[in-house]
Amino acid sequence: VKRIARRTTGAGNPPSEGTAPVDGRGPSAPTVHDVARAAGVTIGTVSKALNGRGGLRAETRNSVREVAERLGYHPNAVARGLRAQRTQTIGFVDCDYSPLDVYVSPYSAGILTGVTAELAQSAYHVLIYPLLIGQDLSDLRGMLRGGRLDGVVVRLVEDSPASTALLEVISSAGIPCVCIERPAAPRFKFGSVAFDDAAGAFQATRYLADLGHRRIAHLHGDRRYATAQARNAGYLRALHASDLPADPDLVQGRSWSPFDVDAAVQRLLAIPDPPTAIFAANDNLAFRAIEILRASGRGVPDDVAVVGFDDIPLAREMVPPLTTVRIPLADLGRRAATRLLKSIHDAAPPTESETLPVELIIRGTA
Amino acid sequence: VKRIARRTTGAGNPPSEGTAPVDGRGPSAPTVHDVARAAGVTIGTVSKALNGRGGLRAETRNSVREVAERLGYHPNAVARGLRAQRTQTIGFVDCDYSPLDVYVSPYSAGILTGVTAELAQSAYHVLIYPLLIGQDLSDLRGMLRGGRLDGVVVRLVEDSPASTALLEVISSAGIPCVCIERPAAPRFKFGSVAFDDAAGAFQATRYLADLGHRRIAHLHGDRRYATAQARNAGYLRALHASDLPADPDLVQGRSWSPFDVDAAVQRLLAIPDPPTAIFAANDNLAFRAIEILRASGRGVPDDVAVVGFDDIPLAREMVPPLTTVRIPLADLGRRAATRLLKSIHDAAPPTESETLPVELIIRGTA
DNA sequence: GTGAAAGCGCTAACAA
DNA sequence: TTGTTAGCGCTTTCAC
């Protein structure tokens, strides 16, 4: 016994509905049923015609397509997502200490640029999920388990229990993931794309040493950040490679706040044998150092050479332009996206890790 | 005649499946059916228990919840979205001339911070859609018609046919929309949240005039941008209000590129009666102007006073810190989100427009 | 080559 | 109070 046709009530629009939006929402969008009815075929045929699966008479296919076009039909992505168990959406989980860091930082911006650029080519979309370090993860867990995301790119700034907990949540949701900046422990089977902080710091410091500087200071960034630690390590390694002693007095600063630079630079200047060069852990720190140096009557690079890290847009706009280390941020984003897409497509975890090289950009401050 | 129970094949996991992810995806997530089976009730009951709709024995409800918890059940957002015709997702369409502007600009960052902060409170998520001016809109149309978004926040930088075309696409998709920066024509029934460029420029210029400056220059931004035009208009209005003549030679520049500032400032300095103050259309332009001024041996603010616009983070980090006009970017984002949420909730178009005040922040350069 | 029907996971209307 | 069922819009077997 067969029940009456399923669609008697019609998902439906009275055949011709006009286009006037009545309330905020307008008439409900045409569905496969509407197209099928108008084309005189069944919904299965509509689907085949529109998705180009074989086995349809060209005539039928064209007529269906024409009708769909005329009706302004667009497939419902949610229904398609439910059916396919794939949503064409990836999440960008951006994890940092303050809400400001999350977006205002050049990292997120650059990475996001790359991610979206790459994804746009594959008709994938990006859902952003800013996450404060220490924030409760249960909302995120719900989101990840909710089937809304095909994969996730996560930007981590430190290796810590909090980071691990986050990765654990992603992992337990069984979603492919690519990490940016910090790699995940191998057991997670997450891919990663990082850049070589230590090598960049090494290059910068080495360059300063090769210029003849014997007293090279380092403006240290926030010690909670892995990048800050790695940049310091690279600096130390370069000192050693250049047969320069590592003087603890030459390492100052412990935050990303430019305002802490003032005291740091004062301390540096107060050393009996003060530095003739400063390698700052990032560009903002470098800018501030230059201002302080100038205010104290010292010229850059003549009295003190300064090198930054990041190469934010402003670096080349300064006078003189800042010598700094360029991070290929957009590339990071692009590669992460590529990797993730491949993983989703192959239904295999991303796994591989890669570290992109950074580049010392020599400009006017050293 | 009733067919056999629908779910014989089981959406199903063999009852106890362990947690080992086999391929990339792990075991499929538990569904209402799994919970129902484990709790010895039917799916309808599970739904009621979990969504707190009335009419269930407390005992049943608790037991279901407990089972759901134990199984690690999380409702599938896609299925829920299909059913409810609501996805708890809004789109952020960010429209600008270059991919860099879209993310790296302080506007997007600040606005996005506000939008996400507000939305997080309502368990809404943000899908970002960067759009280049002039880019083909058919992908966007498909996205908007795809039922994936409950609403959209769009950031426009100019009033142009391209902007109108974009709004038309959104409108025809019948999605509630709130515009940021530029309002939409009333016929769209879109709300808007803008900030008062002209008033900010007026304040800045007026402040300079009140300081006693008679020759006040304006560094004009990219003329395609509505903000650049409005800031110029405010500048002109303030000149008039202060009984100062509007000398065309005092208005220089036509792009946001700091490098164009060099020539602009040179021209300004070459005027027989050169300016003693400069109102720059944004902070980056102001920074560059200050550098050029310094390089030419002129002190800021002693020889030439400078005022910027935007109040980007770096403004207060400079030495001396930049006097500028603060835009409440995060507020813009927050209000837009609030407005949109209300519109979605009430099923009524947002309509109202509001213009947020900006604030002159007096620091060290003027 | 086309139609019929099942079902993705969920909620809500209705029946019991 | 709980169970049953329809159906959101789509794709995909499987018959014919």
GROMACS .gro file of C-alpha atoms in nm, chain A residues 12-299:
model
  288
   12GLY     CA    1   0.570   2.514  -0.224
   13ASN     CA    2   0.513   2.829  -0.356
   14PRO     CA    3   0.192   2.886  -0.536
   15PRO     CA    4   0.323   2.848  -0.892
   16SER     CA    5   0.386   3.206  -0.972
   17GLU     CA    6   0.464   3.412  -0.674
   18GLY     CA    7   0.614   3.732  -0.795
   19THR     CA    8   0.926   3.866  -0.634
   20ALA     CA    9   0.801   4.113  -0.379
   21PRO     CA   10   0.959   4.049  -0.042
   22VAL     CA   11   0.671   4.051   0.200
   23ASP     CA   12   0.833   4.044   0.537
   24GLY     CA   13   1.204   4.035   0.579
   25ARG     CA   14   1.246   3.703   0.411
   26GLY     CA   15   1.070   3.721   0.080
   27PRO     CA   16   0.916   3.418  -0.086
   28SER     CA   17   1.087   3.093   0.000
   29ALA     CA   18   1.343   2.991  -0.254
   30PRO     CA   19   1.259   2.742  -0.527
   31THR     CA   20   1.360   2.383  -0.458
   32VAL     CA   21   1.425   2.082  -0.672
   33HIS     CA   22   1.056   2.010  -0.648
   34ASP     CA   23   0.966   2.341  -0.802
   35VAL     CA   24   1.211   2.290  -1.081
   36ALA     CA   25   1.092   1.935  -1.137
   37ARG     CA   26   0.731   2.040  -1.156
   38ALA     CA   27   0.805   2.325  -1.393
   39ALA     CA   28   1.020   2.104  -1.613
   40GLY     CA   29   0.781   1.814  -1.609
   41VAL     CA   30   1.030   1.568  -1.464
   42THR     CA   31   1.104   1.424  -1.122
   43ILE     CA   32   1.341   1.557  -0.865
   44GLY     CA   33   1.594   1.284  -0.930
   45THR     CA   34   1.622   1.396  -1.286
   46VAL     CA   35   1.663   1.754  -1.180
   47SER     CA   36   1.946   1.659  -0.953
   48LYS     CA   37   2.118   1.461  -1.224
   49ALA     CA   38   2.074   1.735  -1.478
   50LEU     CA   39   2.213   1.999  -1.250
   51ASN     CA   40   2.501   1.799  -1.117
   52GLY     CA   41   2.601   1.669  -1.456
   53ARG     CA   42   2.592   1.304  -1.359
   54GLY     CA   43   2.570   1.097  -1.673
   55GLY     CA   44   2.278   0.911  -1.821
   56LEU     CA   45   2.046   1.189  -1.924
   57ARG     CA   46   1.931   1.289  -2.265
   58ALA     CA   47   2.098   1.616  -2.356
   59GLU     CA   48   1.758   1.754  -2.435
   60THR     CA   49   1.624   1.677  -2.090
   61ARG     CA   50   1.931   1.808  -1.923
   62ASN     CA   51   1.922   2.135  -2.106
   63SER     CA   52   1.557   2.188  -2.052
   64VAL     CA   53   1.594   2.128  -1.681
   65ARG     CA   54   1.886   2.364  -1.660
   66GLU     CA   55   1.694   2.625  -1.844
   67VAL     CA   56   1.400   2.597  -1.612
   68ALA     CA   57   1.628   2.611  -1.310
   69GLU     CA   58   1.787   2.923  -1.446
   70ARG     CA   59   1.453   3.080  -1.517
   71LEU     CA   60   1.325   3.007  -1.169
   72GLY     CA   61   1.643   3.137  -1.014
   73TYR     CA   62   1.706   2.805  -0.851
   74HIS     CA   63   2.008   2.764  -0.625
   75PRO     CA   64   2.069   2.438  -0.442
   76ASN     CA   65   2.026   2.456  -0.069
   77ALA     CA   66   2.368   2.411   0.082
   78VAL     CA   67   2.235   2.297   0.416
   79ALA     CA   68   2.030   2.015   0.270
   80ARG     CA   69   2.318   1.920   0.053
   81GLY     CA   70   2.544   1.928   0.354
   82LEU     CA   71   2.318   1.700   0.549
   83ARG     CA   72   2.293   1.456   0.267
   84ALA     CA   73   2.660   1.457   0.176
   85GLN     CA   74   2.787   1.489   0.529
   86ARG     CA   75   3.008   1.760   0.396
   87THR     CA   76   2.951   2.130   0.426
   88GLN     CA   77   3.219   2.293   0.216
   89THR     CA   78   3.314   2.493   0.520
   90ILE     CA   79   3.628   2.493   0.723
   91GLY     CA   80   3.686   2.656   1.057
   92PHE     CA   81   3.967   2.892   1.141
   93VAL     CA   82   4.034   2.868   1.511
   94ASP     CA   83   4.250   3.156   1.612
   95CYS     CA   84   4.386   3.120   1.957
   96ASP     CA   85   4.554   3.400   2.146
   97TYR     CA   86   4.568   3.582   2.474
   98SER     CA   87   4.360   3.887   2.397
   99PRO     CA   88   4.070   3.954   2.164
  100LEU     CA   89   4.276   4.223   2.003
  101ASP     CA   90   4.559   3.989   1.920
  102VAL     CA   91   4.322   3.762   1.745
  103TYR     CA   92   4.228   3.998   1.467
  104VAL     CA   93   4.445   4.301   1.488
  105SER     CA   94   4.761   4.099   1.479
  106PRO     CA   95   4.926   4.085   1.140
  107TYR     CA   96   4.948   3.709   1.182
  108SER     CA   97   4.580   3.639   1.173
  109ALA     CA   98   4.525   3.887   0.896
  110GLY     CA   99   4.798   3.750   0.676
  111ILE     CA  100   4.711   3.390   0.738
  112LEU     CA  101   4.344   3.449   0.681
  113THR     CA  102   4.419   3.620   0.354
  114GLY     CA  103   4.600   3.309   0.236
  115VAL     CA  104   4.343   3.067   0.369
  116THR     CA  105   4.046   3.237   0.209
  117ALA     CA  106   4.227   3.291  -0.118
  118GLU     CA  107   4.307   2.924  -0.147
  119LEU     CA  108   3.970   2.803  -0.033
  120ALA     CA  109   3.776   3.031  -0.263
  121GLN     CA  110   3.914   2.833  -0.554
  122SER     CA  111   3.748   2.519  -0.426
  123ALA     CA  112   3.420   2.680  -0.333
  124TYR     CA  113   3.499   2.633   0.032
  125HIS     CA  114   3.410   2.884   0.295
  126VAL     CA  115   3.564   2.992   0.620
  127LEU     CA  116   3.397   3.014   0.954
  128ILE     CA  117   3.606   3.204   1.204
  129TYR     CA  118   3.626   3.103   1.563
  130PRO     CA  119   3.829   3.340   1.779
  131LEU     CA  120   3.938   3.167   2.096
  132LEU     CA  121   4.094   3.318   2.400
  133ILE     CA  122   4.359   3.112   2.573
  134GLY     CA  123   4.206   2.972   2.884
  135GLN     CA  124   3.853   3.007   2.750
  136ASP     CA  125   3.613   2.722   2.811
  137LEU     CA  126   3.618   2.475   2.527
  138SER     CA  127   3.275   2.322   2.552
  139ASP     CA  128   3.117   2.558   2.300
  140LEU     CA  129   3.393   2.478   2.060
  141ARG     CA  130   3.344   2.108   2.120
  142GLY     CA  131   2.978   2.142   2.036
  143MET     CA  132   3.061   2.331   1.721
  144LEU     CA  133   3.315   2.074   1.610
  145ARG     CA  134   3.087   1.784   1.682
  146GLY     CA  135   2.798   1.957   1.518
  147GLY     CA  136   2.899   1.847   1.171
  148ARG     CA  137   2.919   2.197   1.045
  149LEU     CA  138   3.286   2.189   0.955
  150ASP     CA  139   3.474   1.968   0.714
  151GLY     CA  140   3.805   2.059   0.864
  152VAL     CA  141   3.981   2.311   1.074
  153VAL     CA  142   4.287   2.531   1.062
  154VAL     CA  143   4.409   2.623   1.404
  155ARG     CA  144   4.660   2.889   1.491
  156LEU     CA  145   4.847   2.823   1.810
  157VAL     CA  146   5.093   3.059   1.969
  158GLU     CA  147   5.238   2.840   2.238
  159ASP     CA  148   5.300   2.480   2.335
  160SER     CA  149   5.112   2.447   2.657
  161PRO     CA  150   4.857   2.231   2.832
  162ALA     CA  151   4.592   2.471   2.709
  163SER     CA  152   4.703   2.418   2.350
  164THR     CA  153   4.705   2.044   2.398
  165ALA     CA  154   4.359   2.052   2.546
  166LEU     CA  155   4.239   2.240   2.242
  167LEU     CA  156   4.395   1.991   2.006
  168GLU     CA  157   4.242   1.712   2.207
  169VAL     CA  158   3.899   1.859   2.156
  170ILE     CA  159   3.952   1.886   1.784
  171SER     CA  160   4.096   1.539   1.764
  172SER     CA  161   3.812   1.381   1.954
  173ALA     CA  162   3.570   1.538   1.712
  174GLY     CA  163   3.743   1.340   1.440
  175ILE     CA  164   3.793   1.640   1.218
  176PRO     CA  165   4.098   1.683   0.997
  177CYS     CA  166   4.312   1.965   1.120
  178VAL     CA  167   4.615   2.160   1.014
  179CYS     CA  168   4.803   2.365   1.269
  180ILE     CA  169   4.964   2.694   1.194
  181GLU     CA  170   5.264   2.838   1.375
  182ARG     CA  171   5.297   2.554   1.622
  183PRO     CA  172   5.293   2.187   1.525
  184ALA     CA  173   5.082   1.936   1.715
  185ALA     CA  174   5.217   1.625   1.882
  186PRO     CA  175   5.244   1.343   1.627
  187ARG     CA  176   4.979   1.135   1.798
  188PHE     CA  177   4.716   1.382   1.681
  189LYS     CA  178   4.789   1.315   1.317
  190PHE     CA  179   4.743   1.682   1.241
  191GLY     CA  180   4.946   1.849   0.974
  192SER     CA  181   5.126   2.171   1.042
  193VAL     CA  182   5.270   2.468   0.864
  194ALA     CA  183   5.511   2.681   1.058
  195PHE     CA  184   5.782   2.930   0.983
  196ASP     CA  185   6.135   2.924   1.105
  197ASP     CA  186   6.157   3.170   1.389
  198ALA     CA  187   6.495   3.054   1.506
  199ALA     CA  188   6.648   3.067   1.160
  200GLY     CA  189   6.513   3.416   1.108
  201ALA     CA  190   6.655   3.534   1.437
  202PHE     CA  191   6.982   3.367   1.352
  203GLN     CA  192   7.001   3.542   1.016
  204ALA     CA  193   6.917   3.878   1.163
  205THR     CA  194   7.171   3.850   1.441
  206ARG     CA  195   7.434   3.705   1.217
  207TYR     CA  196   7.386   3.988   0.974
  208LEU     CA  197   7.441   4.237   1.253
  209ALA     CA  198   7.756   4.054   1.363
  210ASP     CA  199   7.885   4.047   1.008
  211LEU     CA  200   7.834   4.421   0.996
  212GLY     CA  201   8.093   4.436   1.269
  213HIS     CA  202   7.872   4.477   1.573
  214ARG     CA  203   8.013   4.308   1.881
  215ARG     CA  204   7.753   4.417   2.131
  216ILE     CA  205   7.418   4.304   1.996
  217ALA     CA  206   7.116   4.331   2.220
  218HIS     CA  207   6.791   4.141   2.196
  219LEU     CA  208   6.451   4.285   2.277
  220HIS     CA  209   6.267   3.979   2.398
  221GLY     CA  210   5.897   3.929   2.332
  222ASP     CA  211   5.633   3.786   2.560
  223ARG     CA  212   5.791   3.474   2.702
  224ARG     CA  213   5.468   3.277   2.691
  225TYR     CA  214   5.484   3.279   2.314
  226ALA     CA  215   5.680   3.007   2.141
  227THR     CA  216   5.792   3.256   1.878
  228ALA     CA  217   5.948   3.478   2.142
  229GLN     CA  218   6.141   3.185   2.281
  230ALA     CA  219   6.253   3.064   1.941
  231ARG     CA  220   6.366   3.407   1.834
  232ASN     CA  221   6.574   3.437   2.146
  233ALA     CA  222   6.721   3.094   2.083
  234GLY     CA  223   6.815   3.191   1.727
  235TYR     CA  224   6.976   3.507   1.854
  236LEU     CA  225   7.181   3.315   2.107
  237ARG     CA  226   7.286   3.062   1.848
  238ALA     CA  227   7.403   3.334   1.612
  239LEU     CA  228   7.602   3.499   1.886
  240HIS     CA  229   7.776   3.173   1.950
  241ALA     CA  230   7.835   3.110   1.582
  242SER     CA  231   7.998   3.452   1.561
  243ASP     CA  232   8.213   3.391   1.867
  244LEU     CA  233   8.033   3.658   2.059
  245PRO     CA  234   7.968   3.613   2.431
  246ALA     CA  235   7.607   3.587   2.543
  247ASP     CA  236   7.570   3.869   2.788
  248PRO     CA  237   7.246   3.839   2.988
  249ASP     CA  238   7.237   4.215   3.028
  250LEU     CA  239   7.190   4.246   2.654
  251VAL     CA  240   6.860   4.062   2.662
  252GLN     CA  241   6.579   4.285   2.780
  253GLY     CA  242   6.201   4.295   2.761
  254ARG     CA  243   5.931   4.042   2.831
  255SER     CA  244   5.618   4.151   2.655
  256TRP     CA  245   5.486   4.252   2.317
  257SER     CA  246   5.384   4.588   2.450
  258PRO     CA  247   5.584   4.867   2.289
  259PHE     CA  248   5.558   5.059   2.612
  260ASP     CA  249   5.779   4.812   2.789
  261VAL     CA  250   6.046   4.893   2.536
  262ASP     CA  251   6.119   5.226   2.700
  263ALA     CA  252   6.257   5.078   3.017
  264ALA     CA  253   6.428   4.798   2.827
  265VAL     CA  254   6.615   5.038   2.604
  266GLN     CA  255   6.707   5.257   2.902
  267ARG     CA  256   6.857   4.956   3.072
  268LEU     CA  257   7.048   4.870   2.758
  269LEU     CA  258   7.184   5.221   2.730
  270ALA     CA  259   7.290   5.217   3.094
  271ILE     CA  260   7.522   4.919   3.051
  272PRO     CA  261   7.890   5.020   3.079
  273ASP     CA  262   7.954   4.873   2.736
  274PRO     CA  263   7.621   4.949   2.564
  275PRO     CA  264   7.500   4.770   2.250
  276THR     CA  265   7.554   4.914   1.905
  277ALA     CA  266   7.280   4.699   1.759
  278ILE     CA  267   6.941   4.572   1.866
  279PHE     CA  268   6.752   4.275   1.733
  280ALA     CA  269   6.389   4.320   1.834
  281ALA     CA  270   6.153   4.026   1.860
  282ASN     CA  271   5.902   4.200   1.638
  283ASP     CA  272   5.852   4.510   1.430
  284ASN     CA  273   5.641   4.700   1.676
  285LEU     CA  274   5.906   4.660   1.939
  286ALA     CA  275   6.164   4.775   1.687
  287PHE     CA  276   5.964   5.084   1.597
  288ARG     CA  277   5.935   5.184   1.955
  289ALA     CA  278   6.303   5.120   2.018
  290ILE     CA  279   6.392   5.345   1.727
  291GLU     CA  280   6.172   5.621   1.863
  292ILE     CA  281   6.328   5.593   2.207
  293LEU     CA  282   6.675   5.587   2.062
  294ARG     CA  283   6.602   5.897   1.859
  295ALA     CA  284   6.449   6.072   2.153
  296SER     CA  285   6.769   6.007   2.344
  297GLY     CA  286   6.967   6.166   2.066
  298ARG     CA  287   7.096   5.851   1.906
  299GLY     CA  288   7.069   5.798   1.532
   0.00000   0.00000   0.00000
